[in-house]
XYZ file of C-alpha atoms in Angstrom:
593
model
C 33.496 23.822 73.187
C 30.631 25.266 75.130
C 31.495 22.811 78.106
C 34.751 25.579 78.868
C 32.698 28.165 79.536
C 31.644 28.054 83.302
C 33.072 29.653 86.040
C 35.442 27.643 87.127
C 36.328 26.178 84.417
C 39.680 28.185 83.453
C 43.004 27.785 85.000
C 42.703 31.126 86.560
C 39.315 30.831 87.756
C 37.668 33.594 85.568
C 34.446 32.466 83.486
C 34.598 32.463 80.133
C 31.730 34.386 78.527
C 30.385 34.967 74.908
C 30.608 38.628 73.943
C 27.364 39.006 72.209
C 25.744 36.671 70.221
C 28.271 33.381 69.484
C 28.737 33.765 65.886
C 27.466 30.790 63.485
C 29.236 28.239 62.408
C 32.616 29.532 63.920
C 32.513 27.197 66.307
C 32.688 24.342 63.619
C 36.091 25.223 62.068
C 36.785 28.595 62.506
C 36.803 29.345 58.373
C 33.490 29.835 58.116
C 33.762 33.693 59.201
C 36.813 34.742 56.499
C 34.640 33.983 52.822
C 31.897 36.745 51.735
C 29.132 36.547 53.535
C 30.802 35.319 56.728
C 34.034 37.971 56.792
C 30.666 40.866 57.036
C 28.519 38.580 59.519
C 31.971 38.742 62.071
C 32.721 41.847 61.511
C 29.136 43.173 62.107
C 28.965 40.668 65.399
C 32.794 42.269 66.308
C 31.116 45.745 65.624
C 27.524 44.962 68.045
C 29.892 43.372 70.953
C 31.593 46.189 71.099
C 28.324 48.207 71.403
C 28.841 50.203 67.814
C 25.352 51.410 66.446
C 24.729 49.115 63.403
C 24.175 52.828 61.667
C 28.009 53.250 62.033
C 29.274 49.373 60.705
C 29.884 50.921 57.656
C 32.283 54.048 58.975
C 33.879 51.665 61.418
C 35.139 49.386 58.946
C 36.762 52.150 56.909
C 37.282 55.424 59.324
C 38.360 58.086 57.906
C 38.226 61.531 59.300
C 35.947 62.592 56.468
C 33.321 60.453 58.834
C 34.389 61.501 61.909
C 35.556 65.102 62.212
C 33.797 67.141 64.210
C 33.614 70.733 63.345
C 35.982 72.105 65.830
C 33.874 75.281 66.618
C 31.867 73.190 68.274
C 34.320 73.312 71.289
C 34.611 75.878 74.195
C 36.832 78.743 72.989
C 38.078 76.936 70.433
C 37.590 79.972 67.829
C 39.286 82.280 70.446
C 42.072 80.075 70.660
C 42.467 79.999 67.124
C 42.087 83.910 66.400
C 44.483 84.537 69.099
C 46.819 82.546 67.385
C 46.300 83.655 63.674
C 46.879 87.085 65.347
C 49.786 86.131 67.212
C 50.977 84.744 63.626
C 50.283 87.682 61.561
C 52.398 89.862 64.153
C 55.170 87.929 64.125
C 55.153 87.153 68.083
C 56.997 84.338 70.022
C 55.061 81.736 70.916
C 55.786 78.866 73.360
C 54.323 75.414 73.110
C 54.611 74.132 77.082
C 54.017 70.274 77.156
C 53.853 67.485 79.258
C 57.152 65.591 79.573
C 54.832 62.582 78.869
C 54.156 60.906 74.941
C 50.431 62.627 75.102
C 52.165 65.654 76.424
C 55.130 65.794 73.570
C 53.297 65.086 70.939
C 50.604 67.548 71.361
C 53.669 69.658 71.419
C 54.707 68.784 68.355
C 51.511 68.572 66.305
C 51.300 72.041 67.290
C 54.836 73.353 66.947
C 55.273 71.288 63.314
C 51.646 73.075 62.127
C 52.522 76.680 63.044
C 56.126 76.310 61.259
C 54.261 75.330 58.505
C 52.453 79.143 58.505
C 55.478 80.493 59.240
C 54.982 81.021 62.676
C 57.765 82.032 65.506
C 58.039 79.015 67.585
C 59.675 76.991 70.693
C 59.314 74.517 72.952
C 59.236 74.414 76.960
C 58.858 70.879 78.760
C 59.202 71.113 82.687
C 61.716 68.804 84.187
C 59.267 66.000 86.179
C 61.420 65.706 89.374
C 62.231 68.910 89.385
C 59.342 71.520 88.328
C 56.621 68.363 88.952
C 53.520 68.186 86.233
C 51.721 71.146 84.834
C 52.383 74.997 84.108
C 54.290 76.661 87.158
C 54.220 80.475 87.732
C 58.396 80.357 87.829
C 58.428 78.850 84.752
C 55.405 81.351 82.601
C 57.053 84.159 84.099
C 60.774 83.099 83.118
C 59.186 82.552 79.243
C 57.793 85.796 79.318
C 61.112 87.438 80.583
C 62.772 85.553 77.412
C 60.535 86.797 75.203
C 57.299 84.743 74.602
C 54.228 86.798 73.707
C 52.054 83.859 74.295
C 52.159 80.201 75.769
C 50.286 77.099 74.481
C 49.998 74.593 77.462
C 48.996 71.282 75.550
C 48.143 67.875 78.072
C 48.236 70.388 81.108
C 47.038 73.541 82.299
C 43.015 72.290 83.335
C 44.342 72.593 86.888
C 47.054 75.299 86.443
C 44.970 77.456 88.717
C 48.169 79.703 90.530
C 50.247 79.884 87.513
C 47.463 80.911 84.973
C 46.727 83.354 87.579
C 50.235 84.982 88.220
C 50.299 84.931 84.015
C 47.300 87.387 83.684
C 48.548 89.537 86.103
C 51.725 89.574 84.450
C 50.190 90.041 80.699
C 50.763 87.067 79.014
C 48.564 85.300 77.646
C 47.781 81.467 78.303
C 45.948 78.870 75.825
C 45.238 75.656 77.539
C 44.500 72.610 75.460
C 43.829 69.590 77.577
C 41.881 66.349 78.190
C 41.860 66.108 81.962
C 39.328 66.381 84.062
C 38.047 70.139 84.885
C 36.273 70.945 88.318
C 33.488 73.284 88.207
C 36.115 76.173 88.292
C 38.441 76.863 85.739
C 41.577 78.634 85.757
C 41.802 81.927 84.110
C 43.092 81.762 80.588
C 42.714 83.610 77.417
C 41.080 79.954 76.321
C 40.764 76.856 77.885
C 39.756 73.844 74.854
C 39.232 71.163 76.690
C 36.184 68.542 75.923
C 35.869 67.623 79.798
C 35.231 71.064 80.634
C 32.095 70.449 82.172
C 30.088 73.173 80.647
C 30.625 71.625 77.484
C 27.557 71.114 74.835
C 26.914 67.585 74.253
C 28.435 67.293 71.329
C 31.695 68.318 72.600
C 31.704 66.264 75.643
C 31.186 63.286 73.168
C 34.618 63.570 72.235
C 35.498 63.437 76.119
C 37.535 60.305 75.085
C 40.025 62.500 73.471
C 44.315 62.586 73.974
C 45.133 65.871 74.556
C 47.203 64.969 71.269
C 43.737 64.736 69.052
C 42.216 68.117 70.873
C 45.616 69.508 69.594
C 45.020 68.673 66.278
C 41.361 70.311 65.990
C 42.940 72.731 67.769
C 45.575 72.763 64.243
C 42.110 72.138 62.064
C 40.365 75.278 63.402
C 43.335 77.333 62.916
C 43.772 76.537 59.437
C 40.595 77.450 58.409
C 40.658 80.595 59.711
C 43.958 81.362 58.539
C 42.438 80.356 55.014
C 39.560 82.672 55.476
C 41.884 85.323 56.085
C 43.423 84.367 53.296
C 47.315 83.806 54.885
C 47.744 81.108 51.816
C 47.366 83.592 48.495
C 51.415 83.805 49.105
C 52.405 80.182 50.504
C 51.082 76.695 49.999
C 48.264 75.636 52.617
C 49.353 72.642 55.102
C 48.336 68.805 54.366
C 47.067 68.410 57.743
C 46.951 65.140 57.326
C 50.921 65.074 57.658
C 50.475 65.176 61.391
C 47.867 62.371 61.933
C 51.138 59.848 62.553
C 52.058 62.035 65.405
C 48.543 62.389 66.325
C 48.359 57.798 66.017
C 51.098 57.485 68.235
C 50.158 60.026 70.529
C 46.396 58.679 70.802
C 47.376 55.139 71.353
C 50.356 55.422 73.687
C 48.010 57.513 76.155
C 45.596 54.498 76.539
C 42.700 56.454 75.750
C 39.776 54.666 74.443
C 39.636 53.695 70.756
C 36.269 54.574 69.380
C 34.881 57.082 67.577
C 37.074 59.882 65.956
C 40.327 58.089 67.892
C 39.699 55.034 65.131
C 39.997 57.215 62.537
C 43.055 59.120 64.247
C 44.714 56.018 64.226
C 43.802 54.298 61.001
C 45.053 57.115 58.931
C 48.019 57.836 61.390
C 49.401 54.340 60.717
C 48.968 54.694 56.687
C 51.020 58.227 57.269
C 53.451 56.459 59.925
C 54.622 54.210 56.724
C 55.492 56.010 54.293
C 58.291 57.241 56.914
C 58.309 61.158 56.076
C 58.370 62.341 59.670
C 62.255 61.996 60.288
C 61.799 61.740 63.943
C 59.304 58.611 63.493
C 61.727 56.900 61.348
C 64.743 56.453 63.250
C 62.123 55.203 66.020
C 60.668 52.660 64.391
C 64.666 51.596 63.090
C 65.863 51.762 66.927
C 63.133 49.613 68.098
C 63.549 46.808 64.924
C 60.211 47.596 63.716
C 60.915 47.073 59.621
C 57.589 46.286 58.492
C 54.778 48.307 58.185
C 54.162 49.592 61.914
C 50.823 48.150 63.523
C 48.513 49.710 66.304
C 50.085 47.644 69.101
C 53.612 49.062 67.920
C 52.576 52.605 68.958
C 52.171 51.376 72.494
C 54.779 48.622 72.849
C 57.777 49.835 70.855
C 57.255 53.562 70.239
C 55.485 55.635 73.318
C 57.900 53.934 75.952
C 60.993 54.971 74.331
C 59.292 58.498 73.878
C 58.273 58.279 77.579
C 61.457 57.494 78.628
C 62.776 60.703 78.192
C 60.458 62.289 80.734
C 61.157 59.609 83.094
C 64.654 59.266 83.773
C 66.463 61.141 81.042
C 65.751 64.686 80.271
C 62.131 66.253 79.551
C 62.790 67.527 75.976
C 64.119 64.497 73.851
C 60.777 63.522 72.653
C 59.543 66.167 71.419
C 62.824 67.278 69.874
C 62.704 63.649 68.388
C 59.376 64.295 67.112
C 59.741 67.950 65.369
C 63.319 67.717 63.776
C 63.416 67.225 60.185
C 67.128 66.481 60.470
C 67.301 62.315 60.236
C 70.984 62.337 61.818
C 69.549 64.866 64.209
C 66.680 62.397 64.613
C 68.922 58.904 64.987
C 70.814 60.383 67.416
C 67.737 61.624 69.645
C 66.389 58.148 69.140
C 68.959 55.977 69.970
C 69.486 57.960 73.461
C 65.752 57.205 74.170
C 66.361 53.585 72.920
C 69.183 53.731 75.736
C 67.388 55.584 78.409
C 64.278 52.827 77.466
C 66.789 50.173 79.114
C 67.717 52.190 81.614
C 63.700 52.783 82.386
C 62.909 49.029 82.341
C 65.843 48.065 84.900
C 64.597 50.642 87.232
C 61.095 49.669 86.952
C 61.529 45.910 87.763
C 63.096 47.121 90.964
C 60.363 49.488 92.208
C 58.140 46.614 90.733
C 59.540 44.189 93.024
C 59.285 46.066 96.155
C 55.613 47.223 95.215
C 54.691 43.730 94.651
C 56.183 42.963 98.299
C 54.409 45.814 99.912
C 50.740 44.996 98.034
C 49.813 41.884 100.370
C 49.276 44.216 103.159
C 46.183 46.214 101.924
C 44.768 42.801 100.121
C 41.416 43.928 101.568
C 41.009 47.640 99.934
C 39.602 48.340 97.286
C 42.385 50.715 95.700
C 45.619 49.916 96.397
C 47.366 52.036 97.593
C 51.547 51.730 98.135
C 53.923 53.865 98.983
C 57.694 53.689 99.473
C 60.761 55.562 99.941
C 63.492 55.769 97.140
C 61.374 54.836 94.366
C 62.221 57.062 91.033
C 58.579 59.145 90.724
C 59.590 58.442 86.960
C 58.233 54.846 86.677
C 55.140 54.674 88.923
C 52.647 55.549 86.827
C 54.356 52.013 84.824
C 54.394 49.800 88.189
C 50.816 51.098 88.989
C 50.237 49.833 85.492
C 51.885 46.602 86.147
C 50.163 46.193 89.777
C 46.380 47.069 88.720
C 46.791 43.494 86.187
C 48.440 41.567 89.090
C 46.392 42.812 91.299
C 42.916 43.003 89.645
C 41.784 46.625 91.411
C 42.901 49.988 90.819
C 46.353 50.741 92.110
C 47.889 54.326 93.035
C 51.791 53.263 93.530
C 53.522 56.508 95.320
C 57.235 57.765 95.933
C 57.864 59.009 98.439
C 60.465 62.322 98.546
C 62.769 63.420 100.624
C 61.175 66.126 102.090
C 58.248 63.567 102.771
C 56.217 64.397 100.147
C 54.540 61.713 98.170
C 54.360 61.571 94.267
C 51.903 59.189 93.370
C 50.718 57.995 89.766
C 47.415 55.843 89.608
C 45.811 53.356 87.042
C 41.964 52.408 87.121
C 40.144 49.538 85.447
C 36.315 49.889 83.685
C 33.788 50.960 84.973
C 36.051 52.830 87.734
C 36.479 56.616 87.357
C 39.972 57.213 89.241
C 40.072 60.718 87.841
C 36.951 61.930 89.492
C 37.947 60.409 92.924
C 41.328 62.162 92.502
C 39.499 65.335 92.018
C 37.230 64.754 95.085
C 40.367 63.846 97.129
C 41.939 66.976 96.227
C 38.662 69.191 97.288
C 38.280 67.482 100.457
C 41.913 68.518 101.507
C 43.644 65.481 100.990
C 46.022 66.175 97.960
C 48.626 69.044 98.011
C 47.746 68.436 93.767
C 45.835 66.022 91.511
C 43.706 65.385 88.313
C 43.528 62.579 85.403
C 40.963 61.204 83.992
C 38.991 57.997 84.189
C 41.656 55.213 83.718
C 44.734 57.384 85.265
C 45.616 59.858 87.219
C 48.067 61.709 89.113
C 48.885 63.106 92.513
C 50.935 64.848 95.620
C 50.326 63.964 98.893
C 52.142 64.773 102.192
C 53.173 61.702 103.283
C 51.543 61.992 106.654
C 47.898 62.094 104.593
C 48.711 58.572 102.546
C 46.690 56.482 105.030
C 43.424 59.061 104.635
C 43.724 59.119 101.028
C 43.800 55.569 101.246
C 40.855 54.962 103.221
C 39.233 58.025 101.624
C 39.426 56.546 98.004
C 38.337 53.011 99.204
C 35.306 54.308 100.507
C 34.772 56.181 97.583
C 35.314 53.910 94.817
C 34.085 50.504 96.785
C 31.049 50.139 95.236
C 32.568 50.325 91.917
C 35.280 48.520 92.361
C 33.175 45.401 93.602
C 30.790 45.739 90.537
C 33.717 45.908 88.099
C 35.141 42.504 90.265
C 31.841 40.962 89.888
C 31.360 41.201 86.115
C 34.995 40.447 85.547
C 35.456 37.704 83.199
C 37.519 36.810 79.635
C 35.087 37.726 76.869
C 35.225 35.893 74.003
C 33.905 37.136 70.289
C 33.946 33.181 68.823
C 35.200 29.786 69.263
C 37.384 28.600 66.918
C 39.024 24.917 65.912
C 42.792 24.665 65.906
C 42.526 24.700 62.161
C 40.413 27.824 62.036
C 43.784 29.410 63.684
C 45.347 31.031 59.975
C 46.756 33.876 58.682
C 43.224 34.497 56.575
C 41.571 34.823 60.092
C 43.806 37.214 61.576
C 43.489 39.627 58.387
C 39.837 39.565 58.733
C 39.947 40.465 62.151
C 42.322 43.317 61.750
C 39.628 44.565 59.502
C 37.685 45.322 62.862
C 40.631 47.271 64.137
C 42.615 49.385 65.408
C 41.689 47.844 68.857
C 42.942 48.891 72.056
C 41.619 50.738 75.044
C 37.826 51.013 75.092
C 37.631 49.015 71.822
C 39.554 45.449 72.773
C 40.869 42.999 70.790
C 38.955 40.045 69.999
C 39.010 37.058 72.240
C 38.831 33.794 71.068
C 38.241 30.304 72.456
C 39.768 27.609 70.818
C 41.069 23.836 70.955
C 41.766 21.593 71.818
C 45.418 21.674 72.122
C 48.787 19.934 72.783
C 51.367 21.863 73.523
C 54.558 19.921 71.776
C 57.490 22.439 72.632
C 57.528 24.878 75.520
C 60.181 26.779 76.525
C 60.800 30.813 78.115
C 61.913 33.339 76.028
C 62.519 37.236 76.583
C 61.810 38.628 80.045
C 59.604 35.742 81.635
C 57.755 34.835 78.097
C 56.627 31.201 77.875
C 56.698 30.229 73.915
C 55.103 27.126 72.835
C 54.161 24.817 69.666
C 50.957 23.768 69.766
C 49.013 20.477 67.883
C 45.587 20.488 66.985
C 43.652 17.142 67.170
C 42.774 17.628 63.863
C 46.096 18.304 62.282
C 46.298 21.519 62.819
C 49.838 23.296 64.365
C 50.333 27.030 65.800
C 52.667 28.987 67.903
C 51.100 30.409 70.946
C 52.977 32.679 73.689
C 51.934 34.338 76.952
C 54.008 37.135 77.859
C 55.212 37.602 81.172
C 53.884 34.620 82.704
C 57.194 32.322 83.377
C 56.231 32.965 87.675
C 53.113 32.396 87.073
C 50.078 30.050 87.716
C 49.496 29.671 83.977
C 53.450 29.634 83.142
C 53.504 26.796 85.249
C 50.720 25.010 84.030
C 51.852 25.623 80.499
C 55.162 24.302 81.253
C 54.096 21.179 82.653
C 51.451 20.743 79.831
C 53.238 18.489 77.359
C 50.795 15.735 76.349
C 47.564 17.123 78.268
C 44.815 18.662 75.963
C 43.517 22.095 77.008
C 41.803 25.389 75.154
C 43.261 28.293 75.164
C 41.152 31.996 75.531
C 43.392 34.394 73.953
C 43.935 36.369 71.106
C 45.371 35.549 67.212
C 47.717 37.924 65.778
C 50.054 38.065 62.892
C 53.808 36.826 63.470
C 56.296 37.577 61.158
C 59.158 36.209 62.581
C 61.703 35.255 59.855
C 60.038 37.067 57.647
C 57.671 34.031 57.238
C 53.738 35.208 58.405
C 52.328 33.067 60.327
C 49.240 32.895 62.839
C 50.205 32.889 66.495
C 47.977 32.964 69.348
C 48.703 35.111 72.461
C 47.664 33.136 75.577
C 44.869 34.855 78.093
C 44.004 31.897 79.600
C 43.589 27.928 79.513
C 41.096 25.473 80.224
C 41.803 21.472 81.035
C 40.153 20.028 78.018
């Protein structure tokens, strides 16, 4: 097996390197790692690869927020926030949650607007329209809630760069509460608080939980509330919230926004999923029917199957379905809400190949920059932030994919890769007078541009983020945790990987290396999937798929593989097609054996 691991060794001319130490014996037949002694010694080599402190191993295996939760005073204005809003509360005022029409963005919203019905509070929604009102809070739109009645607004996933509408709020009276996770210049908008753990006068502490969904600073937001409430003592007459009610809202929320999954966002997730099936948030339920997910939801359904339906609202339907979806406790309410997201989720992924397409076509041109950066005219502003997505994989480089309006304004949504910080060059763009807006954080952001100021922004970001870009290219490789025999491939090996989990962003899944292989059945499935049967030479057989890879190099080379050993770099996950669990490998990468 070690012979697969040089440079150009894999069909896609990556290397193939150990993550870590290689662990013992799991190069022999793969069971080695799932009895005793050996489930702990992968677990702890899972644990150092991913650069845990061995002082952690034991919260990591089992978070729980118990282990993790900060106290939320530690936070900028977090105890202002929350007094303003136990005071709001006690006086009965109108309060307006005012989201992002993204999934970070609605379910902040509704962590927020399903706590403070729970203490009786006077509550509503406002979600700007994203072709129409753009992202963020807009003066027109705090002044028209304060016309209709709202004593104070709540901007959750926004509001870190609201600078001219935070300002026209004060002057009208109303008072603002901004809980974000974007990035935050050295100047900060004027707001009765701003809770934000990227404020960059943060304690260290705080800025520790930098890696934060606006979704989880919502819900300290919700922790630091209730305690003061308590202290006040708001629950001698009612029944105090279970807090822990929201953490499936807060799960999907914290995985669909790609944020990284370590530290407090493990736990976040680990106990949102354990909520998330027992099914009691009506809203969650009909999602998880509408997108066929019957078993007990996984990590990897919260970004595949959930938080694009969600999203899809905000894209190309209308701004308020999710979080409607999310806060009714009405389940016919909550099917019907669901299956137009399920619909508008179609209508999303149609659009989305197109704009895809033409990207694709356009991307050749700028093959020597270091960010790409493509713009075009007629492309719906509501899935580029997707095809940017899409491009940064194809394209190996960070990718800022803009649409171009009518007026000749550009709305651009970027994706970054590690070790890149697209946010802060956003930022810098925007100070050096190149953005009309802009913010995001390390692995995303987004932006407006006049379209005659693409071409600077392009050649200001690629001098910029060059350097970074070329170290990121230079240690890019497939990491793998262990090598594994064909046999070693079983269902008793998946479960004692998932014990490592969640994984996602920031904390990846592990990578294995294993074979060799003979693929005995190949065939596409889905949109461009190949699916294949796979022998082991020692008797061992396993379904293996790479997704999207029919036009591919490797979808090629798998098809034509019939009869020709190889090892495959990729990872094993549960199948339970049929209702029959299985082992099945998803393909990264192959090597000629």
């Amino acid at each position: 097996m070690q012979s697969v691991f040089g440079v150009n060794a894999s069909l896609l001319g990556q290397p193939w390197r150990w993550r870590g130490n290689v662990l013992p014996g799991s190069d022999v037949d793969g069971r080695s790692a799932m009895d005793g002694r050996g489930a702990d010694e992968l677990l702890h080599h899972l644990f150092r690869a991913r650069g845990a402190n061995p002082d952690d191993f034991a919260r990591l295996k089992v978070p729980t927020l118990r282990d993790w939760l900060p106290d939320p005073a530690i936070f900028q204005d977090m105890e202002r926030a929350a007094a303003r809003l136990a005071d709001a509360i006690a006086a009965g005022e109108a309060i307006i949650v005012y989201g992002d029409y993204d999934v970070d963005g609605a379910t902040s919203a509704a962590v927020l607007i399903r706590y403070l019905r729970m203490v009786g509070a006077t509550v509503g929604h406002y979600i700007p329209d994203r072709l129409l009102e753009g992202y963020g809070p807009s003066a027109d739109a705090l002044m028209a809630l304060k016309d209709a009645g709202a004593d104070l607004v709540v901007t959750v996933d926004c509001g870190t760069q609201g600078f001219e509408a935070l300002a026209a709020a004060r002057a009208a009276g109303l008072d603002v509460i901004v809980v974000d996770h974007h990035k935050a210049a050295t100047a900060l908008p004027v707001a009765h608080a701003l809770v934000n753990p990227n404020r960059l006068d943060e304690c260290d502490a705080a800025a520790a939980h930098g890696h934060l969904a606006a979704v989880g600073v919502a819900f300290l937001l919700a922790v630091a509330l209730n305690r003061l409430l308590r202290q006040r003592g708001a629950f001698a007459t009612r029944p105090e919230p279970k807090l822990t009610e929201l953490l499936d809202i807060v799960a999907l929320g914290t995985v669909a926004d790609v944020v990284p999954l370590t530290g407090l966002n493990r736990a976040f997730v680990t106990q949102g999923l354990k909520v998330m099936r027992n099914r009691r948030n009506p809203g969650i339920a009909a999602l998880l029917d509408v997108a066929g997910v019957l078993r007990a939801p996984q990590c990897r359904d919260l970004g595949f199957a959930l938080g694009p339906r969600v999203n899809a609202g905000g894209r190309v339907g209308k701004s308020d379905l999710g979080v409607r979806l999310l806060t009714t406790d009405d389940p016919a309410e909550a099917l019907a809400l669901a299956q137009e997201l399920d619909r508008l989720n179609v209508e999303r992924r149609s659009i989305e190949a197109e704009v895809t397409e033409a990207a694709l076509a356009l991307a050749d041109r700028d093959s020597n920059m270091a960010v790409a950066v493509i713009a075009g005219e007629g492309w719906h502003p509501g899935v580029i932030g997707i095809v940017a997505s899409r491009l940064k994989e194809r394209l190996h480089r960070p990718t800022i994919v803009i649409a171009i309006q009518p007026d000749g304004t550009g709305k651009g949504s970027g994706r970054s890769m590690p070790g890149v910080d697209l946010g802060a060059a956003v930022l810098a763009a925007k100070d050096h007078g190149l953005l009309i807006a802009g913010g995001g954080h390390a692995m995303a952001a987004g932006l407006t541009v006049a379209g005659h100021k693409i071409d600077a922004l392009a050649a200001f970001l690629n001098e910029r983020l060059s350097g970074a870009v070329d170290t990121a290219a230079t240690g890019r490789a497939l990491h793998c945790d262990a090598a594994v025999a064909p046999r070693g491939v079983c269902l008793a090996l998946v479960e004692t990987l998932d014990v490592a989990g969640p994984y996602g962003q920031g904390w990846s899944a592990p990578r294995v290396a294993s074979g060799p292989w003979v693929a005995v059945d190949c065939r596409i499935v889905g949109e461009y999937h190949v699916k294949l049967m796979l022998s082991g030479a020692d008797g061992a057989r396993c379904k293996a798929i790479a997704f999207r890879q029919a036009d591919t190099a490797l979808g090629a080379a798998l098809a034509g593989a019939r009869g020709r050993a190889f090892y495959i770099a990729g990872r094993i996950k549960r199948d339970d097609w049929k209702g029959e669990p299985s082992a099945e490998i998803e393909i990264d990468d192959i090597a000629w054996a």
